[in-house]
């Protein structure tokens, strides 16, 4: 049997539905608006096949990592969000990082819109048709819970980037109503996300994560949503539920192993990920994120790693200018390829030889011994949520509620003391403001190059404070105009709205 590709062009949403199976290839098949025919939606195997196709979006597009049908990773992955912050640089997204984003910018600007809507359309197709398959109610609710979580996940992403967006819980077709959908108020979109996440949390199994979303996954993203809305009490309580239910824990096999196989197999810390499997759906991480100078960590991040005594490099006696990467938080050398470090079978890294004008390349999630020209051996998954972040989210929310209590200290210190890292505990007696600063620092270091910082800066309302101080290797200064807090929707969507006389669909203010 071959891997099947399903596609249909819609008025505002172009959808490509990949039906993935290990070791298969692509085959043209019926468009998804015909999946309710006698050919499909009859057996549980059909549900499994459609569910697999929905999960495949997690390894597609600029928000994720992408493989074409040849297995070549072409798309900029989750780390590229870091290049819009003070953590990394990419010439590919320079117009966005320097405040020149426009409706026609393309790349991440358009793909961050299009890929979620492709997934949402297929989620709605699934939810409309799953009732046609004879399943007992708990099994039915599990399928629905998984798909509703993924739909909520993509709407959560969309509202953070674009604000008001088209909200639909039904499949779109070629009818007049599908052509005339407006942008829905962000608050209503958030209500829909809450509904999807809450349904998932109530109906998914309360087990460890093994590739399918579980209750803990949904609770983790509910915590993220509460944090984004600064609903601290609810964020702390939701994170505490995950901690108390004890289905996840800090991985004991070392920080670097979290991002490589086989350490990712049955990993107790991973709560949600985009999963790859060679030879057809292989990860582009080994090739794209190390040997492509289009993604470069910058010194602003490197200099924020403490020395092993827990002090910043500006005050620690352990810091030596001649050896600036020694005696540092072990997460530094597990995350960033620094000059002189051996890679690719024992070759010293010389930035100029690889065009790394920032002086560094990514190491997190990269096994340079497996990298080839196109990296077809690579199968490491991209991790979207892990237990360490839950602990840091709990600490952040609880600190806002009641200050630096013992529970806040414990959560942060558990992350700092993880096996293979062993950083000193935070100093006693921190104020609420000082603890807030330390938690934000810990998020930056623990989650570096995982695509989190852009959204952290947005929710902390710090974008226009931090980013303008950053100078790119190209010499350009980062700017983040107030207008850019929300992005423009692709110009192609505005053109379609005009073509089909849909004045209710308007461009983001300021563009």
Short mmCIF file of C-alpha atoms in Angstrom, two decimals:
data_model
loop_
_atom_site.label_atom_id
_atom_site.label_comp_id
_atom_site.label_asym_id
_atom_site.label_seq_id
_atom_site.Cartn_x
_atom_site.Cartn_y
_atom_site.Cartn_z
CA UNK A 1 0.00 0.00 0.00
CA UNK A 2 1.24 3.48 -0.76
CA UNK A 3 1.11 6.63 1.34
CA UNK A 4 -1.86 8.65 0.17
CA UNK A 5 -2.11 12.37 -0.45
CA UNK A 6 -5.50 14.02 -0.30
CA UNK A 7 -5.92 17.60 -1.45
CA UNK A 8 -8.61 20.17 -2.14
CA UNK A 9 -8.37 23.90 -2.82
CA UNK A 10 -10.71 25.90 -0.58
CA UNK A 11 -11.70 29.57 -0.67
CA UNK A 12 -9.68 30.70 2.35
CA UNK A 13 -8.01 27.48 3.35
CA UNK A 14 -5.93 25.29 1.06
CA UNK A 15 -5.67 21.84 2.60
CA UNK A 16 -3.32 18.98 1.92
CA UNK A 17 -4.13 15.83 3.85
CA UNK A 18 -1.29 13.39 4.17
CA UNK A 19 -2.28 9.85 5.07
CA UNK A 20 1.00 8.50 6.38
CA UNK A 21 2.10 4.95 6.95
CA UNK A 22 5.62 3.77 7.63
CA UNK A 23 7.70 2.99 4.58
CA UNK A 24 5.03 4.10 2.08
CA UNK A 25 4.96 6.56 -0.81
CA UNK A 26 2.45 9.11 -2.05
CA UNK A 27 -0.59 8.28 -4.12
CA UNK A 28 -3.25 10.66 -5.38
CA UNK A 29 -6.62 9.95 -3.85
CA UNK A 30 -10.05 11.53 -3.40
CA UNK A 31 -10.22 15.03 -1.89
CA UNK A 32 -11.18 15.16 1.79
CA UNK A 33 -14.65 16.56 1.10
CA UNK A 34 -15.38 13.15 -0.45
CA UNK A 35 -14.15 11.11 2.52
CA UNK A 36 -17.72 10.62 3.75
CA UNK A 37 -18.43 8.48 0.69
CA UNK A 38 -18.79 4.71 0.72
CA UNK A 39 -15.03 4.42 0.26
CA UNK A 40 -14.10 5.73 3.69
CA UNK A 41 -15.25 6.35 7.28
CA UNK A 42 -16.47 2.79 7.67
CA UNK A 43 -13.94 1.07 9.96
CA UNK A 44 -11.64 1.87 12.84
CA UNK A 45 -8.73 1.39 10.44
CA UNK A 46 -10.10 4.34 8.46
CA UNK A 47 -10.14 6.43 11.63
CA UNK A 48 -6.54 5.43 12.40
CA UNK A 49 -5.42 6.34 8.91
CA UNK A 50 -7.09 9.74 9.03
CA UNK A 51 -5.71 10.39 12.52
CA UNK A 52 -2.20 9.58 11.34
CA UNK A 53 -2.59 12.12 8.54
CA UNK A 54 -3.52 14.81 11.06
CA UNK A 55 -0.49 14.07 13.22
CA UNK A 56 1.69 14.42 10.11
CA UNK A 57 1.14 18.19 10.19
CA UNK A 58 3.43 18.32 13.20
CA UNK A 59 6.37 17.72 10.88
CA UNK A 60 5.29 20.11 8.14
CA UNK A 61 5.73 23.79 7.45
CA UNK A 62 7.86 26.64 8.77
CA UNK A 63 6.36 26.35 12.25
CA UNK A 64 7.46 22.76 12.33
CA UNK A 65 9.91 20.70 10.35
CA UNK A 66 9.10 19.42 6.94
CA UNK A 67 9.87 16.49 4.71
CA UNK A 68 8.75 16.24 1.13
CA UNK A 69 7.74 12.96 -0.45
CA UNK A 70 11.40 12.31 -1.23
CA UNK A 71 12.28 12.64 2.46
CA UNK A 72 14.34 15.80 1.94
CA UNK A 73 13.79 18.24 4.78
CA UNK A 74 13.06 21.54 3.09
CA UNK A 75 11.26 23.68 5.61
CA UNK A 76 12.56 25.85 8.40
CA UNK A 77 11.66 24.11 11.61
CA UNK A 78 10.56 25.15 15.06
CA UNK A 79 14.01 26.58 15.97
CA UNK A 80 13.52 29.30 13.38
CA UNK A 81 11.13 31.09 15.72
CA UNK A 82 14.28 31.74 17.76
CA UNK A 83 15.68 33.86 14.93
CA UNK A 84 13.01 36.47 15.65
CA UNK A 85 14.45 36.93 19.17
CA UNK A 86 17.73 37.60 20.90
CA UNK A 87 18.64 33.89 20.74
CA UNK A 88 19.45 33.29 17.08
CA UNK A 89 19.86 34.78 13.63
CA UNK A 90 18.67 33.86 10.16
CA UNK A 91 19.02 35.91 7.02
CA UNK A 92 15.98 34.06 5.68
CA UNK A 93 13.65 35.90 8.07
CA UNK A 94 15.49 39.19 8.26
CA UNK A 95 12.54 41.28 7.10
CA UNK A 96 10.45 39.97 10.00
CA UNK A 97 13.21 40.23 12.61
CA UNK A 98 14.00 43.83 11.62
CA UNK A 99 10.41 45.06 11.59
CA UNK A 100 9.74 45.00 7.85
CA UNK A 101 7.10 42.27 7.75
CA UNK A 102 4.40 42.76 5.12
CA UNK A 103 1.45 40.71 3.81
CA UNK A 104 3.66 39.57 0.93
CA UNK A 105 6.71 38.61 3.03
CA UNK A 106 6.05 34.88 2.54
CA UNK A 107 8.10 32.09 4.15
CA UNK A 108 7.26 31.88 7.84
CA UNK A 109 4.79 34.80 7.56
CA UNK A 110 2.49 32.88 5.24
CA UNK A 111 3.28 29.32 6.27
CA UNK A 112 2.44 30.04 9.92
CA UNK A 113 -1.03 30.85 8.60
CA UNK A 114 -1.50 28.23 5.91
CA UNK A 115 -0.19 25.11 7.66
CA UNK A 116 -2.46 25.46 10.72
CA UNK A 117 -5.50 25.94 8.52
CA UNK A 118 -4.69 22.85 6.50
CA UNK A 119 -4.57 20.90 9.77
CA UNK A 120 -7.75 22.54 11.10
CA UNK A 121 -9.66 21.68 7.93
CA UNK A 122 -8.67 18.04 8.25
CA UNK A 123 -9.52 18.02 11.94
CA UNK A 124 -12.99 19.29 11.09
CA UNK A 125 -13.38 16.67 8.35
CA UNK A 126 -12.44 14.02 10.89
CA UNK A 127 -14.81 15.30 13.58
CA UNK A 128 -17.68 15.52 11.11
CA UNK A 129 -17.27 11.94 9.94
CA UNK A 130 -15.96 9.93 12.89
CA UNK A 131 -19.53 9.28 14.07
CA UNK A 132 -20.13 7.15 10.98
CA UNK A 133 -17.76 4.49 12.34
CA UNK A 134 -19.18 2.02 14.89
CA UNK A 135 -17.10 2.58 18.04
CA UNK A 136 -17.87 2.31 21.74
CA UNK A 137 -18.21 5.69 23.45
CA UNK A 138 -14.88 5.76 25.34
CA UNK A 139 -13.01 4.89 22.14
CA UNK A 140 -14.99 7.48 20.19
CA UNK A 141 -14.23 10.13 22.80
CA UNK A 142 -10.53 9.29 22.69
CA UNK A 143 -10.38 9.83 18.93
CA UNK A 144 -12.36 13.04 19.24
CA UNK A 145 -10.18 14.19 22.12
CA UNK A 146 -6.97 13.75 20.15
CA UNK A 147 -8.30 15.63 17.15
CA UNK A 148 -9.88 18.40 19.18
CA UNK A 149 -6.58 18.89 21.00
CA UNK A 150 -4.72 19.26 17.70
CA UNK A 151 -7.35 21.67 16.37
CA UNK A 152 -7.06 23.71 19.58
CA UNK A 153 -3.28 23.59 19.34
CA UNK A 154 -3.34 25.20 15.89
CA UNK A 155 -5.93 27.82 16.82
CA UNK A 156 -3.82 28.69 19.87
CA UNK A 157 -0.87 29.27 17.55
CA UNK A 158 -2.95 31.33 15.11
CA UNK A 159 -4.42 33.65 17.72
CA UNK A 160 -0.99 34.34 19.21
CA UNK A 161 0.40 35.37 15.82
CA UNK A 162 -2.54 36.96 13.99
CA UNK A 163 -5.03 37.87 16.72
CA UNK A 164 -8.52 37.71 15.20
CA UNK A 165 -8.67 34.76 12.80
CA UNK A 166 -11.26 32.77 10.90
CA UNK A 167 -12.89 30.33 13.31
CA UNK A 168 -14.73 27.34 11.92
CA UNK A 169 -15.58 24.00 13.46
CA UNK A 170 -17.03 22.52 10.28
CA UNK A 171 -15.29 21.47 7.06
CA UNK A 172 -15.20 24.16 4.41
CA UNK A 173 -16.26 23.51 0.87
CA UNK A 174 -17.26 25.45 -2.22
CA UNK A 175 -20.54 26.76 -0.83
CA UNK A 176 -21.17 30.48 -0.49
CA UNK A 177 -20.88 30.43 3.30
CA UNK A 178 -17.36 29.03 3.13
CA UNK A 179 -16.30 31.94 0.93
CA UNK A 180 -17.64 34.60 3.26
CA UNK A 181 -16.22 33.80 6.68
CA UNK A 182 -15.02 36.81 8.70
CA UNK A 183 -12.12 37.04 11.11
CA UNK A 184 -13.47 36.08 14.52
CA UNK A 185 -12.60 38.08 17.63
CA UNK A 186 -9.55 36.70 19.42
CA UNK A 187 -11.50 36.25 22.67
CA UNK A 188 -13.97 33.93 20.94
CA UNK A 189 -11.13 31.96 19.33
CA UNK A 190 -9.57 31.54 22.79
CA UNK A 191 -12.91 30.26 24.13
CA UNK A 192 -12.88 27.63 21.37
CA UNK A 193 -9.32 26.64 22.26
CA UNK A 194 -10.32 26.24 25.91
CA UNK A 195 -13.24 24.04 24.89
CA UNK A 196 -11.04 21.80 22.75
CA UNK A 197 -8.27 21.47 25.36
CA UNK A 198 -10.73 20.82 28.18
CA UNK A 199 -12.54 18.12 26.21
CA UNK A 200 -9.19 16.50 25.44
CA UNK A 201 -8.07 16.63 29.08
CA UNK A 202 -11.32 15.00 30.21
CA UNK A 203 -11.36 12.22 27.62
CA UNK A 204 -7.77 11.25 26.83
CA UNK A 205 -5.99 8.49 28.75
CA UNK A 206 -4.02 9.59 31.79
CA UNK A 207 -0.84 7.81 30.76
CA UNK A 208 2.67 8.59 29.61
CA UNK A 209 3.08 10.04 26.12
CA UNK A 210 3.90 7.53 23.39
CA UNK A 211 3.17 9.46 20.21
CA UNK A 212 -0.54 10.11 20.78
CA UNK A 213 -1.60 13.08 22.88
CA UNK A 214 -2.72 12.19 26.40
CA UNK A 215 -4.37 13.98 29.30
CA UNK A 216 -1.04 15.47 30.43
CA UNK A 217 -0.46 16.94 26.96
CA UNK A 218 -3.80 18.74 27.07
CA UNK A 219 -3.23 19.95 30.63
CA UNK A 220 0.20 21.25 29.62
CA UNK A 221 -1.26 23.37 26.83
CA UNK A 222 -4.07 24.56 29.08
CA UNK A 223 -1.30 25.79 31.39
CA UNK A 224 0.37 27.57 28.47
CA UNK A 225 -2.92 29.20 27.52
CA UNK A 226 -3.56 30.38 31.08
CA UNK A 227 -0.03 31.81 31.26
CA UNK A 228 -0.53 33.67 27.97
CA UNK A 229 -3.69 35.22 29.43
CA UNK A 230 -1.92 35.93 32.75
CA UNK A 231 -4.48 33.87 34.63
CA UNK A 232 -1.89 32.86 37.17
CA UNK A 233 -4.00 30.96 39.70
CA UNK A 234 -5.51 28.70 37.05
CA UNK A 235 -2.13 28.19 35.40
CA UNK A 236 -0.56 27.14 38.68
CA UNK A 237 -3.43 24.80 39.53
CA UNK A 238 -3.37 23.14 36.11
CA UNK A 239 0.39 22.63 36.19
CA UNK A 240 0.08 21.27 39.72
CA UNK A 241 -2.40 18.67 38.42
CA UNK A 242 0.26 17.37 36.03
CA UNK A 243 2.84 17.28 38.81
CA UNK A 244 0.50 15.55 41.25
CA UNK A 245 -0.70 12.94 38.76
CA UNK A 246 2.96 11.91 38.32
CA UNK A 247 2.80 10.51 34.79
CA UNK A 248 5.91 12.45 33.73
CA UNK A 249 9.32 13.13 35.22
CA UNK A 250 12.72 14.64 34.46
CA UNK A 251 14.72 12.38 32.16
CA UNK A 252 17.68 10.83 33.93
CA UNK A 253 19.65 10.00 30.79
CA UNK A 254 21.19 13.41 30.28
CA UNK A 255 20.00 16.71 28.82
CA UNK A 256 21.36 16.10 25.34
CA UNK A 257 19.69 12.69 25.11
CA UNK A 258 16.26 14.33 25.27
CA UNK A 259 16.69 15.47 21.70
CA UNK A 260 18.28 12.39 20.12
CA UNK A 261 17.32 8.80 19.48
CA UNK A 262 17.36 6.40 21.23
CA UNK A 263 17.03 8.66 24.27
CA UNK A 264 13.65 9.89 23.02
CA UNK A 265 12.15 6.41 23.00
CA UNK A 266 9.76 6.03 25.95
CA UNK A 267 11.19 9.21 27.42
CA UNK A 268 9.30 10.15 30.62
CA UNK A 269 9.89 13.88 30.11
CA UNK A 270 8.47 14.26 26.58
CA UNK A 271 4.79 15.21 26.58
CA UNK A 272 4.24 16.21 22.93
CA UNK A 273 6.41 15.94 19.82
CA UNK A 274 6.56 15.83 16.06
CA UNK A 275 7.72 12.30 15.30
CA UNK A 276 9.95 11.16 12.46
CA UNK A 277 10.74 7.71 11.17
CA UNK A 278 13.35 6.83 8.58
CA UNK A 279 13.71 6.31 5.71
CA UNK A 280 10.72 8.24 4.34
CA UNK A 281 9.82 10.70 7.08
CA UNK A 282 13.30 11.61 8.24
CA UNK A 283 14.30 14.55 10.38
CA UNK A 284 16.22 17.42 8.77
CA UNK A 285 17.82 18.38 12.09
CA UNK A 286 21.29 16.89 11.56
CA UNK A 287 21.76 18.63 8.25
CA UNK A 288 19.64 21.75 8.40
CA UNK A 289 20.31 22.95 11.92
CA UNK A 290 24.05 22.41 12.10
CA UNK A 291 25.54 22.66 8.65
CA UNK A 292 23.28 25.39 7.32
CA UNK A 293 24.45 28.84 8.35
CA UNK A 294 20.90 30.07 7.81
CA UNK A 295 20.27 29.25 11.48
CA UNK A 296 22.83 30.59 13.93
CA UNK A 297 22.68 31.04 17.71
CA UNK A 298 24.06 34.42 18.73
CA UNK A 299 26.35 35.65 21.49
CA UNK A 300 23.48 37.27 23.41
CA UNK A 301 22.26 33.77 24.22
CA UNK A 302 25.70 32.24 24.72
CA UNK A 303 26.68 34.94 27.21
CA UNK A 304 23.58 34.30 29.31
CA UNK A 305 24.70 30.80 30.33
CA UNK A 306 26.00 30.95 33.91
CA UNK A 307 29.22 29.45 35.13
CA UNK A 308 29.01 26.22 37.08
CA UNK A 309 29.06 28.18 40.34
CA UNK A 310 25.69 29.65 39.40
CA UNK A 311 27.07 33.15 38.75
CA UNK A 312 26.89 35.10 35.48
CA UNK A 313 30.07 35.35 33.43
CA UNK A 314 30.41 39.01 34.42
CA UNK A 315 30.96 38.16 38.10
CA UNK A 316 32.09 34.54 38.29
CA UNK A 317 35.76 33.87 39.04
CA UNK A 318 35.44 30.69 36.97
CA UNK A 319 35.04 32.62 33.74
CA UNK A 320 38.24 32.93 31.74
CA UNK A 321 38.31 34.94 28.54
CA UNK A 322 40.81 32.54 26.96
CA UNK A 323 38.45 29.62 27.47
CA UNK A 324 35.02 31.27 27.44
CA UNK A 325 33.02 28.04 27.10
CA UNK A 326 34.63 26.06 29.92
CA UNK A 327 33.22 25.97 33.45
CA UNK A 328 29.80 26.90 32.12
CA UNK A 329 26.32 25.51 32.59
CA UNK A 330 26.55 22.10 30.83
CA UNK A 331 23.46 22.94 28.80
CA UNK A 332 25.58 25.39 26.79
CA UNK A 333 27.76 22.78 25.09
CA UNK A 334 24.77 20.43 24.75
CA UNK A 335 22.86 23.13 22.88
CA UNK A 336 25.35 25.21 20.89
CA UNK A 337 28.29 24.27 18.69
CA UNK A 338 31.10 26.57 19.84
CA UNK A 339 34.46 27.26 18.15
CA UNK A 340 37.00 24.48 18.53
CA UNK A 341 34.52 21.80 19.59
CA UNK A 342 34.86 18.59 17.60
CA UNK A 343 31.96 17.65 15.36
CA UNK A 344 31.24 15.42 12.36
CA UNK A 345 33.63 12.65 13.35
CA UNK A 346 36.32 14.75 15.01
CA UNK A 347 36.62 17.96 12.95
CA UNK A 348 37.18 21.14 15.01
CA UNK A 349 34.43 23.66 14.37
CA UNK A 350 35.75 26.81 12.70
CA UNK A 351 32.85 29.25 12.18
CA UNK A 352 34.31 30.98 9.12
CA UNK A 353 34.64 27.69 7.25
CA UNK A 354 30.87 27.11 7.51
CA UNK A 355 29.77 30.69 7.01
CA UNK A 356 28.72 31.01 10.65
CA UNK A 357 29.13 34.78 10.89
CA UNK A 358 27.54 34.80 14.36
CA UNK A 359 30.29 32.44 15.56
CA UNK A 360 28.05 29.52 16.53
CA UNK A 361 25.80 26.83 15.10
CA UNK A 362 23.03 24.75 16.63
CA UNK A 363 23.83 21.49 18.40
CA UNK A 364 20.58 20.69 20.20
CA UNK A 365 18.89 17.72 18.56
CA UNK A 366 21.83 17.21 16.20
CA UNK A 367 23.88 14.03 15.88
CA UNK A 368 26.64 15.12 13.55
CA UNK A 369 27.94 11.56 13.18
CA UNK A 370 24.76 10.68 11.27
CA UNK A 371 24.53 13.76 9.10
CA UNK A 372 24.96 13.22 5.38
CA UNK A 373 24.33 15.59 2.52
CA UNK A 374 20.60 15.16 3.03
CA UNK A 375 20.67 13.43 6.42
CA UNK A 376 18.45 10.45 5.59
CA UNK A 377 19.64 8.55 8.65
CA UNK A 378 18.16 11.08 11.03
CA UNK A 379 15.06 10.14 13.02
CA UNK A 380 15.11 12.39 16.07
CA UNK A 381 11.74 13.91 16.93
CA UNK A 382 11.13 17.57 17.56
CA UNK A 383 9.94 18.12 21.12
CA UNK A 384 7.11 20.63 21.61
CA UNK A 385 6.33 20.11 25.29
CA UNK A 386 8.24 18.44 28.09
CA UNK A 387 7.92 18.08 31.83
CA UNK A 388 10.74 20.52 32.60
CA UNK A 389 8.66 23.27 31.02
CA UNK A 390 5.65 22.27 33.12
CA UNK A 391 7.78 22.76 36.24
CA UNK A 392 8.92 26.17 35.02
CA UNK A 393 5.36 27.18 34.10
CA UNK A 394 4.21 26.15 37.56
CA UNK A 395 7.01 28.16 39.16
CA UNK A 396 6.21 31.22 37.07
CA UNK A 397 2.49 31.15 37.81
CA UNK A 398 2.87 30.33 41.51
CA UNK A 399 5.41 33.11 41.96
CA UNK A 400 2.91 35.57 40.51
CA UNK A 401 0.24 34.26 42.88
CA UNK A 402 2.15 34.11 46.14
CA UNK A 403 5.77 35.01 45.60
CA UNK A 404 8.82 32.74 45.86
CA UNK A 405 7.44 29.97 48.06
CA UNK A 406 9.26 26.71 48.77
CA UNK A 407 7.27 25.07 45.96
CA UNK A 408 8.50 27.68 43.48
CA UNK A 409 12.11 27.11 44.52
CA UNK A 410 11.64 23.35 44.32
CA UNK A 411 10.25 23.45 40.78
CA UNK A 412 13.07 25.63 39.43
CA UNK A 413 15.81 23.79 41.30
CA UNK A 414 14.56 20.43 40.04
CA UNK A 415 15.19 21.63 36.50
CA UNK A 416 18.58 23.13 37.35
CA UNK A 417 19.69 19.96 39.13
CA UNK A 418 18.66 17.57 36.36
CA UNK A 419 21.11 14.67 35.84
CA UNK A 420 24.00 15.73 33.66
CA UNK A 421 23.47 19.42 34.41
CA UNK A 422 23.72 19.76 38.20
CA UNK A 423 23.59 23.55 38.43
CA UNK A 424 23.51 25.03 41.96
CA UNK A 425 20.18 25.79 43.60
CA UNK A 426 18.87 29.34 43.42
CA UNK A 427 20.01 31.57 46.30
CA UNK A 428 17.61 31.81 49.22
CA UNK A 429 15.73 34.99 50.02
CA UNK A 430 14.84 36.12 46.50
CA UNK A 431 12.09 38.72 46.16
CA UNK A 432 9.14 38.10 43.87
CA UNK A 433 10.70 40.37 41.23
CA UNK A 434 14.08 38.65 41.52
CA UNK A 435 12.48 35.22 41.31
CA UNK A 436 10.55 36.32 38.22
CA UNK A 437 13.84 37.32 36.60
CA UNK A 438 15.46 34.00 37.53
CA UNK A 439 12.52 31.97 36.18
CA UNK A 440 12.62 33.86 32.88
CA UNK A 441 16.34 33.25 32.68
CA UNK A 442 15.84 29.56 33.38
CA UNK A 443 13.26 29.28 30.62
CA UNK A 444 15.69 30.88 28.19
CA UNK A 445 18.48 28.45 29.06
CA UNK A 446 16.50 25.24 29.56
CA UNK A 447 14.36 25.74 26.43
CA UNK A 448 16.98 27.43 24.25
CA UNK A 449 16.51 26.92 20.49
CA UNK A 450 13.25 25.02 21.01
CA UNK A 451 11.07 27.78 19.55
CA UNK A 452 9.69 29.04 22.86
CA UNK A 453 11.39 32.39 23.36
CA UNK A 454 9.48 34.35 20.72
CA UNK A 455 6.19 33.51 22.37
CA UNK A 456 7.63 34.07 25.85
CA UNK A 457 8.76 37.57 24.90
CA UNK A 458 5.34 38.32 23.42
CA UNK A 459 3.46 37.27 26.54
CA UNK A 460 5.94 39.02 28.84
CA UNK A 461 5.35 42.17 26.76
CA UNK A 462 9.13 42.49 26.43
CA UNK A 463 9.53 42.36 22.65
CA UNK A 464 10.15 46.05 22.11
CA UNK A 465 12.47 46.19 25.14
CA UNK A 466 14.79 43.32 24.25
CA UNK A 467 14.83 42.91 20.51
CA UNK A 468 15.87 46.48 19.50
CA UNK A 469 19.13 46.00 21.45
CA UNK A 470 20.18 43.09 19.23
CA UNK A 471 22.58 43.58 16.34
CA UNK A 472 22.63 40.86 13.69
CA UNK A 473 25.84 39.53 12.15
CA UNK A 474 24.66 41.30 9.00
CA UNK A 475 24.86 44.59 10.90
CA UNK A 476 21.10 45.13 11.00
CA UNK A 477 19.45 46.09 14.27
CA UNK A 478 16.45 44.10 15.46
CA UNK A 479 13.31 46.16 15.78
CA UNK A 480 9.84 45.14 16.84
CA UNK A 481 7.32 47.89 16.07
CA UNK A 482 4.06 47.90 18.00
CA UNK A 483 2.35 47.03 14.74
CA UNK A 484 4.28 43.76 14.54
CA UNK A 485 2.80 42.42 17.78
CA UNK A 486 0.30 40.84 15.39
CA UNK A 487 1.25 39.74 11.90
CA UNK A 488 -0.52 40.42 8.60
CA UNK A 489 -2.42 37.56 7.03
CA UNK A 490 -1.04 36.54 3.63
CA UNK A 491 -2.01 38.90 0.84
CA UNK A 492 -3.40 35.93 -1.09
CA UNK A 493 -6.16 35.63 1.53
CA UNK A 494 -7.09 39.30 1.13
CA UNK A 495 -7.15 38.85 -2.65
CA UNK A 496 -9.50 35.88 -2.32
CA UNK A 497 -11.78 37.86 -0.03
CA UNK A 498 -12.00 40.61 -2.64
CA UNK A 499 -12.56 38.16 -5.45
CA UNK A 500 -15.48 36.56 -3.64
CA UNK A 501 -16.88 39.81 -2.24
CA UNK A 502 -16.16 39.10 1.40
CA UNK A 503 -15.66 42.53 3.04
CA UNK A 504 -15.88 40.89 6.48
CA UNK A 505 -12.43 39.39 6.00
CA UNK A 506 -10.01 42.25 6.58
CA UNK A 507 -6.27 42.70 6.95
CA UNK A 508 -4.61 42.98 10.35
CA UNK A 509 -4.63 46.66 11.46
CA UNK A 510 -1.54 48.57 10.39
CA UNK A 511 -0.80 46.64 7.20
#
